[in-house]
């Protein structure tokens, strides 16, 4: 099985990718709307086909990427039936099974944080994805969206902490950067739900948290009741419109050699190799401007910020770094030439060997 834990810094949300290597089918648990391009890039690089997105609940702190991914991948949108969200293609109930290839996750209803919270347990019970129901040494709040301390206590004690001791528990969030825990750890050390805590202790604690509502709640909850589908405004494009680009999981946009050739002089080309490389046997692209990587940040004012810019080097490594530096400098239309001059020459495309 292929497993990846992904992170959205803005909301401290974890997204989980589960893939069956043999079939190439995959699930995404709790995708984030703004991170959809990242998730698509990872799926492509790993050779996986997304068959479903699963949300552990109707989130109040971020908008789900379920609808956006469904539009791109044809993946099915799965959410608790009791949530009553519009656009759900598979309404999940307790003990349902969601398959991906030869693997599956079992659905456990774990209400309490919200009335529609679900925990997803991997088929061999080595992993469980608890959303906001059980966090690492904590739990989700219970003061809105039909939350209930008594229901949450029963859910955690009856559906999660009854899993095998060494079952790895992956939460929906962590605000300290901690990534995983186990059933045994939480049963012993969770200060709210572990040890000798009873339902009276827990209810008294949760009823007196007095937390402010999440900042994005007024936007996130209505959007998530539409499974992330935008309301009226046009959704963002997954790809820039100035060229056919591919986003790599590294965060760098790349352009294929033939696509760059077809753009002609509509783009600026910056070669970040050294002077000697610029005129060596590989040559350089016609019209390219030589700016060695070591000088790039000092010379950004030499480029037109209103025209797309493609960065080139020998293999695409230095130019990938240059793309990141240019993005940090405020350039919004930047791409790296995939494979660099080696790939360009390998495809027998025209070059210039004269000095700039």
Tab-separated table of C-alpha atoms in Angstrom:
chain	number	residue	atom	x	y	z
A	1	UNK	CA	0.000	0.000	0.000
A	2	UNK	CA	1.076	3.571	-0.677
A	3	UNK	CA	0.537	6.002	2.196
A	4	UNK	CA	1.256	9.719	2.430
A	5	UNK	CA	0.445	12.268	5.132
A	6	UNK	CA	0.063	15.791	3.713
A	7	UNK	CA	-0.251	19.092	5.545
A	8	UNK	CA	-2.015	22.418	5.025
A	9	UNK	CA	-0.225	25.083	7.069
A	10	UNK	CA	-3.059	27.626	6.910
A	11	UNK	CA	-5.518	25.372	8.767
A	12	UNK	CA	-3.100	22.842	10.323
A	13	UNK	CA	-5.063	20.144	8.492
A	14	UNK	CA	-3.704	16.714	7.651
A	15	UNK	CA	-4.787	15.105	4.386
A	16	UNK	CA	-4.133	11.400	3.895
A	17	UNK	CA	-3.478	9.541	0.650
A	18	UNK	CA	-4.039	5.784	0.588
A	19	UNK	CA	-3.158	3.930	-2.602
A	20	UNK	CA	-3.253	0.311	-3.736
A	21	UNK	CA	-0.030	-0.216	-5.641
A	22	UNK	CA	-1.294	-3.151	-7.742
A	23	UNK	CA	-4.451	-1.500	-9.088
A	24	UNK	CA	-3.340	2.128	-8.925
A	25	UNK	CA	-6.555	3.128	-7.143
A	26	UNK	CA	-6.413	5.671	-4.328
A	27	UNK	CA	-8.421	7.501	-1.684
A	28	UNK	CA	-7.887	10.957	-0.220
A	29	UNK	CA	-9.116	11.618	3.312
A	30	UNK	CA	-9.908	15.240	4.263
A	31	UNK	CA	-8.585	17.053	1.168
A	32	UNK	CA	-8.234	20.847	1.381
A	33	UNK	CA	-9.603	23.055	-1.422
A	34	UNK	CA	-6.492	25.198	-1.860
A	35	UNK	CA	-4.228	22.126	-1.869
A	36	UNK	CA	-5.937	20.350	-4.761
A	37	UNK	CA	-3.151	21.195	-7.275
A	38	UNK	CA	-0.614	19.682	-4.854
A	39	UNK	CA	-2.712	16.548	-4.425
A	40	UNK	CA	-3.193	16.160	-8.182
A	41	UNK	CA	0.558	16.474	-8.707
A	42	UNK	CA	1.264	13.744	-6.163
A	43	UNK	CA	-1.327	11.404	-7.662
A	44	UNK	CA	0.221	11.877	-11.087
A	45	UNK	CA	3.787	11.342	-9.899
A	46	UNK	CA	2.825	8.166	-8.020
A	47	UNK	CA	0.765	6.858	-10.939
A	48	UNK	CA	-2.454	6.686	-8.920
A	49	UNK	CA	-6.089	7.149	-9.930
A	50	UNK	CA	-8.295	8.824	-7.339
A	51	UNK	CA	-11.519	6.854	-6.912
A	52	UNK	CA	-13.004	8.637	-3.887
A	53	UNK	CA	-12.559	11.464	-1.410
A	54	UNK	CA	-13.627	10.883	2.185
A	55	UNK	CA	-14.285	13.680	4.647
A	56	UNK	CA	-14.307	12.785	8.322
A	57	UNK	CA	-16.939	15.473	8.965
A	58	UNK	CA	-18.292	18.842	7.799
A	59	UNK	CA	-15.269	20.985	8.610
A	60	UNK	CA	-15.532	24.431	10.196
A	61	UNK	CA	-11.940	25.598	9.663
A	62	UNK	CA	-11.273	24.897	5.988
A	63	UNK	CA	-13.129	24.096	2.776
A	64	UNK	CA	-12.923	20.553	1.485
A	65	UNK	CA	-11.329	19.799	-1.885
A	66	UNK	CA	-13.849	17.010	-2.599
A	67	UNK	CA	-15.866	18.786	-5.314
A	68	UNK	CA	-12.808	20.223	-7.022
A	69	UNK	CA	-11.121	16.804	-7.136
A	70	UNK	CA	-14.294	15.166	-8.397
A	71	UNK	CA	-14.401	17.653	-11.278
A	72	UNK	CA	-10.829	16.802	-12.263
A	73	UNK	CA	-10.624	13.082	-11.477
A	74	UNK	CA	-14.176	11.801	-11.516
A	75	UNK	CA	-13.672	10.677	-7.913
A	76	UNK	CA	-16.753	9.965	-5.818
A	77	UNK	CA	-17.538	12.300	-2.932
A	78	UNK	CA	-18.163	10.421	0.316
A	79	UNK	CA	-19.442	11.964	3.554
A	80	UNK	CA	-21.640	10.925	6.459
A	81	UNK	CA	-25.278	10.538	5.467
A	82	UNK	CA	-26.454	12.394	8.577
A	83	UNK	CA	-24.508	15.501	7.511
A	84	UNK	CA	-27.147	16.188	4.862
A	85	UNK	CA	-24.672	17.820	2.479
A	86	UNK	CA	-25.599	18.581	-1.137
A	87	UNK	CA	-23.494	16.847	-3.796
A	88	UNK	CA	-22.571	13.735	-1.814
A	89	UNK	CA	-22.252	10.781	-4.168
A	90	UNK	CA	-21.869	8.176	-1.467
A	91	UNK	CA	-23.626	8.797	1.836
A	92	UNK	CA	-21.680	6.841	4.458
A	93	UNK	CA	-23.083	4.973	7.424
A	94	UNK	CA	-21.591	3.009	10.307
A	95	UNK	CA	-19.737	-0.134	9.150
A	96	UNK	CA	-19.810	0.753	5.454
A	97	UNK	CA	-16.770	-0.311	3.437
A	98	UNK	CA	-14.938	1.940	0.960
A	99	UNK	CA	-12.628	0.040	-1.375
A	100	UNK	CA	-9.568	1.089	-3.337
A	101	UNK	CA	-8.163	-1.763	-5.387
A	102	UNK	CA	-7.779	-4.818	-3.167
A	103	UNK	CA	-7.759	-2.709	0.003
A	104	UNK	CA	-10.511	-0.960	1.930
A	105	UNK	CA	-11.318	1.221	4.899
A	106	UNK	CA	-14.184	0.487	7.271
A	107	UNK	CA	-16.417	3.370	8.326
A	108	UNK	CA	-17.100	3.880	12.028
A	109	UNK	CA	-19.613	6.491	13.117
A	110	UNK	CA	-17.950	8.567	15.844
A	111	UNK	CA	-20.285	11.526	16.531
A	112	UNK	CA	-19.592	14.060	19.227
A	113	UNK	CA	-17.384	16.741	17.696
A	114	UNK	CA	-20.176	17.052	15.123
A	115	UNK	CA	-23.116	14.746	14.610
A	116	UNK	CA	-21.631	13.499	11.331
A	117	UNK	CA	-18.108	12.572	12.393
A	118	UNK	CA	-16.618	9.384	10.956
A	119	UNK	CA	-13.443	7.449	11.674
A	120	UNK	CA	-11.927	5.384	8.853
A	121	UNK	CA	-10.159	2.162	9.859
A	122	UNK	CA	-7.795	0.393	7.450
A	123	UNK	CA	-8.760	-3.184	6.618
A	124	UNK	CA	-6.020	-4.762	8.775
A	125	UNK	CA	-6.631	-2.328	11.668
A	126	UNK	CA	-3.057	-1.050	11.582
A	127	UNK	CA	-4.205	2.529	10.897
A	128	UNK	CA	-7.236	4.658	11.708
A	129	UNK	CA	-8.048	8.195	10.605
A	130	UNK	CA	-9.927	9.954	13.372
A	131	UNK	CA	-10.592	13.427	11.975
A	132	UNK	CA	-11.327	15.851	14.811
A	133	UNK	CA	-12.959	13.210	16.999
A	134	UNK	CA	-9.684	12.148	18.625
A	135	UNK	CA	-6.591	14.338	18.364
A	136	UNK	CA	-3.135	13.574	19.693
A	137	UNK	CA	-3.503	14.008	23.474
A	138	UNK	CA	-6.739	15.889	22.887
A	139	UNK	CA	-10.042	15.876	21.021
A	140	UNK	CA	-12.299	18.107	18.963
A	141	UNK	CA	-14.578	20.659	20.594
A	142	UNK	CA	-18.257	19.832	21.162
A	143	UNK	CA	-20.002	23.207	21.277
A	144	UNK	CA	-21.456	23.537	17.740
A	145	UNK	CA	-22.723	21.489	14.753
A	146	UNK	CA	-24.745	19.209	17.042
A	147	UNK	CA	-21.679	18.383	19.099
A	148	UNK	CA	-22.079	16.484	22.371
A	149	UNK	CA	-19.498	15.632	25.051
A	150	UNK	CA	-21.406	12.495	25.997
A	151	UNK	CA	-21.553	11.289	22.407
A	152	UNK	CA	-17.878	12.055	21.845
A	153	UNK	CA	-16.860	10.181	24.996
A	154	UNK	CA	-18.852	7.147	23.875
A	155	UNK	CA	-17.434	7.342	20.334
A	156	UNK	CA	-13.807	7.490	21.391
A	157	UNK	CA	-14.090	4.867	24.095
A	158	UNK	CA	-16.300	2.516	22.068
A	159	UNK	CA	-15.070	2.878	18.483
A	160	UNK	CA	-11.450	4.078	18.569
A	161	UNK	CA	-9.766	3.039	21.804
A	162	UNK	CA	-11.111	-0.499	21.321
A	163	UNK	CA	-8.852	-0.942	18.290
A	164	UNK	CA	-5.581	-2.915	18.743
A	165	UNK	CA	-3.024	-1.254	21.029
A	166	UNK	CA	-0.513	-0.739	18.217
A	167	UNK	CA	-3.026	0.686	15.738
A	168	UNK	CA	-1.662	3.991	14.476
A	169	UNK	CA	-4.062	6.900	14.901
A	170	UNK	CA	-3.856	9.776	12.425
A	171	UNK	CA	-5.772	12.941	13.425
A	172	UNK	CA	-7.416	15.585	11.268
A	173	UNK	CA	-5.236	18.320	12.777
A	174	UNK	CA	-2.289	18.917	15.003
A	175	UNK	CA	-1.195	22.396	16.016
A	176	UNK	CA	2.233	21.343	17.290
A	177	UNK	CA	3.411	19.431	14.239
A	178	UNK	CA	3.004	15.974	15.806
A	179	UNK	CA	1.981	13.476	13.155
A	180	UNK	CA	0.756	10.222	14.694
A	181	UNK	CA	-0.090	8.416	17.904
A	182	UNK	CA	-1.332	4.947	18.908
A	183	UNK	CA	-4.363	3.506	20.628
A	184	UNK	CA	-2.265	2.431	23.618
A	185	UNK	CA	-0.763	5.904	24.027
A	186	UNK	CA	-4.091	7.698	23.892
A	187	UNK	CA	-5.781	5.188	26.154
A	188	UNK	CA	-3.104	5.840	28.775
A	189	UNK	CA	-2.008	9.443	28.268
A	190	UNK	CA	-4.843	11.408	26.663
A	191	UNK	CA	-5.664	13.937	29.415
A	192	UNK	CA	-9.295	14.311	28.333
A	193	UNK	CA	-10.280	10.786	27.383
A	194	UNK	CA	-7.675	8.367	28.697
A	195	UNK	CA	-6.824	6.775	32.004
A	196	UNK	CA	-9.526	6.852	34.650
A	197	UNK	CA	-11.491	9.749	33.139
A	198	UNK	CA	-15.228	9.087	33.159
A	199	UNK	CA	-18.040	10.714	31.222
A	200	UNK	CA	-18.745	13.168	34.047
A	201	UNK	CA	-15.111	14.335	34.125
A	202	UNK	CA	-15.077	14.716	30.362
A	203	UNK	CA	-18.392	16.535	30.107
A	204	UNK	CA	-17.412	18.976	32.850
A	205	UNK	CA	-14.146	19.721	31.070
A	206	UNK	CA	-15.681	20.191	27.599
A	207	UNK	CA	-18.579	22.332	28.810
A	208	UNK	CA	-16.150	24.879	30.203
A	209	UNK	CA	-13.688	25.369	27.343
A	210	UNK	CA	-15.298	28.659	26.178
A	211	UNK	CA	-13.374	28.732	22.900
A	212	UNK	CA	-13.944	31.339	20.166
A	213	UNK	CA	-15.474	29.984	16.953
A	214	UNK	CA	-13.053	29.090	14.126
A	215	UNK	CA	-12.213	32.124	11.985
A	216	UNK	CA	-13.351	30.452	8.774
A	217	UNK	CA	-16.518	28.902	10.187
A	218	UNK	CA	-18.998	31.234	8.454
A	219	UNK	CA	-17.413	30.430	5.087
A	220	UNK	CA	-16.303	26.839	5.588
A	221	UNK	CA	-19.463	25.233	6.937
A	222	UNK	CA	-21.804	26.439	4.133
A	223	UNK	CA	-19.194	25.546	1.508
A	224	UNK	CA	-18.669	22.097	2.998
A	225	UNK	CA	-22.420	21.474	3.010
A	226	UNK	CA	-21.972	21.800	-0.784
A	227	UNK	CA	-18.937	19.448	-0.656
A	228	UNK	CA	-16.670	22.385	-1.492
A	229	UNK	CA	-18.469	23.546	-4.630
A	230	UNK	CA	-18.069	27.330	-5.014
A	231	UNK	CA	-21.224	29.396	-4.634
A	232	UNK	CA	-21.522	31.689	-7.632
A	233	UNK	CA	-17.883	32.745	-8.037
A	234	UNK	CA	-15.861	30.975	-10.713
A	235	UNK	CA	-13.618	28.272	-9.269
A	236	UNK	CA	-9.850	28.769	-9.591
A	237	UNK	CA	-8.089	27.171	-12.505
A	238	UNK	CA	-5.932	24.187	-11.655
A	239	UNK	CA	-3.389	25.304	-14.269
A	240	UNK	CA	-2.136	28.750	-15.360
A	241	UNK	CA	-3.683	29.915	-18.615
A	242	UNK	CA	-0.566	31.199	-20.351
A	243	UNK	CA	0.841	27.751	-21.239
A	244	UNK	CA	0.159	24.022	-20.743
A	245	UNK	CA	2.046	23.505	-17.487
A	246	UNK	CA	2.396	20.642	-15.026
A	247	UNK	CA	2.675	21.219	-11.298
A	248	UNK	CA	5.187	18.919	-9.636
A	249	UNK	CA	4.715	17.757	-6.059
A	250	UNK	CA	7.802	19.844	-5.231
A	251	UNK	CA	5.657	22.913	-5.940
A	252	UNK	CA	7.412	23.841	-9.193
A	253	UNK	CA	5.472	24.409	-12.420
A	254	UNK	CA	7.092	22.770	-15.468
A	255	UNK	CA	6.717	23.231	-19.203
A	256	UNK	CA	7.534	20.585	-21.807
A	257	UNK	CA	10.130	21.462	-24.474
A	258	UNK	CA	7.719	21.334	-27.426
A	259	UNK	CA	5.196	23.533	-25.609
A	260	UNK	CA	7.917	26.117	-24.980
A	261	UNK	CA	9.011	26.023	-28.618
A	262	UNK	CA	5.438	26.731	-29.724
A	263	UNK	CA	5.203	29.792	-27.453
A	264	UNK	CA	8.007	31.522	-29.328
A	265	UNK	CA	8.732	35.090	-28.208
A	266	UNK	CA	5.597	35.292	-26.035
A	267	UNK	CA	7.750	34.316	-23.056
A	268	UNK	CA	11.038	35.424	-21.540
A	269	UNK	CA	13.697	32.715	-21.281
A	270	UNK	CA	16.308	32.951	-18.539
A	271	UNK	CA	19.266	30.557	-18.537
A	272	UNK	CA	20.748	30.204	-15.043
A	273	UNK	CA	23.896	28.267	-15.979
A	274	UNK	CA	27.390	29.730	-15.964
A	275	UNK	CA	28.887	31.564	-18.951
A	276	UNK	CA	31.011	28.612	-20.095
A	277	UNK	CA	27.985	26.289	-20.071
A	278	UNK	CA	25.925	28.761	-22.050
A	279	UNK	CA	28.130	28.261	-25.116
A	280	UNK	CA	29.245	24.650	-24.589
A	281	UNK	CA	28.178	21.648	-26.698
A	282	UNK	CA	24.609	21.779	-25.407
A	283	UNK	CA	24.221	25.356	-26.576
A	284	UNK	CA	21.306	27.480	-25.375
A	285	UNK	CA	17.806	28.423	-26.417
A	286	UNK	CA	17.384	31.148	-28.990
A	287	UNK	CA	16.654	34.456	-27.294
A	288	UNK	CA	17.666	33.198	-23.857
A	289	UNK	CA	19.119	35.699	-21.381
A	290	UNK	CA	22.064	34.418	-19.345
A	291	UNK	CA	21.728	35.156	-15.622
A	292	UNK	CA	23.712	32.675	-13.497
A	293	UNK	CA	21.796	31.341	-10.520
A	294	UNK	CA	24.262	32.980	-8.129
A	295	UNK	CA	23.281	36.399	-9.543
A	296	UNK	CA	19.562	35.832	-9.988
A	297	UNK	CA	18.140	37.536	-6.902
A	298	UNK	CA	20.295	40.614	-7.530
A	299	UNK	CA	19.112	40.950	-11.136
A	300	UNK	CA	15.366	40.312	-10.968
A	301	UNK	CA	14.664	43.905	-12.015
A	302	UNK	CA	16.008	43.007	-15.472
A	303	UNK	CA	12.900	40.900	-16.166
A	304	UNK	CA	9.443	42.006	-17.266
A	305	UNK	CA	6.988	41.083	-14.512
A	306	UNK	CA	4.063	41.254	-16.928
A	307	UNK	CA	5.358	38.535	-19.285
A	308	UNK	CA	5.623	34.810	-18.527
A	309	UNK	CA	9.118	33.643	-17.711
A	310	UNK	CA	10.673	30.218	-18.340
A	311	UNK	CA	13.845	29.235	-16.519
A	312	UNK	CA	16.420	26.884	-18.061
A	313	UNK	CA	19.568	25.041	-16.967
A	314	UNK	CA	21.410	21.856	-17.928
A	315	UNK	CA	19.080	19.280	-16.323
A	316	UNK	CA	16.257	21.288	-14.729
A	317	UNK	CA	17.620	21.200	-11.171
A	318	UNK	CA	19.139	24.661	-10.861
A	319	UNK	CA	16.299	26.175	-12.860
A	320	UNK	CA	13.772	24.591	-10.467
A	321	UNK	CA	15.492	26.418	-7.627
A	322	UNK	CA	15.464	29.581	-9.726
A	323	UNK	CA	11.697	29.185	-10.251
A	324	UNK	CA	11.175	29.118	-6.499
A	325	UNK	CA	13.358	32.213	-6.011
A	326	UNK	CA	11.487	34.106	-8.709
A	327	UNK	CA	8.125	33.185	-7.198
A	328	UNK	CA	9.336	34.481	-3.834
A	329	UNK	CA	10.385	37.685	-5.599
A	330	UNK	CA	6.797	38.202	-6.748
A	331	UNK	CA	6.807	36.744	-10.264
A	332	UNK	CA	3.453	35.046	-10.808
A	333	UNK	CA	4.003	33.481	-14.251
A	334	UNK	CA	7.094	31.296	-13.917
A	335	UNK	CA	7.831	27.801	-15.227
A	336	UNK	CA	10.824	25.490	-15.274
A	337	UNK	CA	11.861	23.798	-18.525
A	338	UNK	CA	11.321	20.098	-17.834
A	339	UNK	CA	14.607	18.223	-18.189
A	340	UNK	CA	16.572	21.342	-19.106
A	341	UNK	CA	18.910	21.524	-22.077
A	342	UNK	CA	19.551	17.780	-21.906
A	343	UNK	CA	15.893	17.079	-22.632
A	344	UNK	CA	15.721	19.867	-25.233
A	345	UNK	CA	18.685	18.443	-27.159
A	346	UNK	CA	17.368	14.924	-26.694
A	347	UNK	CA	14.242	15.956	-28.604
A	348	UNK	CA	16.412	17.440	-31.387
A	349	UNK	CA	15.026	20.969	-30.977
A	350	UNK	CA	16.913	24.018	-32.305
A	351	UNK	CA	19.681	25.643	-30.254
A	352	UNK	CA	22.047	28.590	-30.465
A	353	UNK	CA	25.723	28.229	-29.588
A	354	UNK	CA	26.846	31.843	-29.932
A	355	UNK	CA	27.747	34.034	-26.963
A	356	UNK	CA	25.030	36.345	-25.644
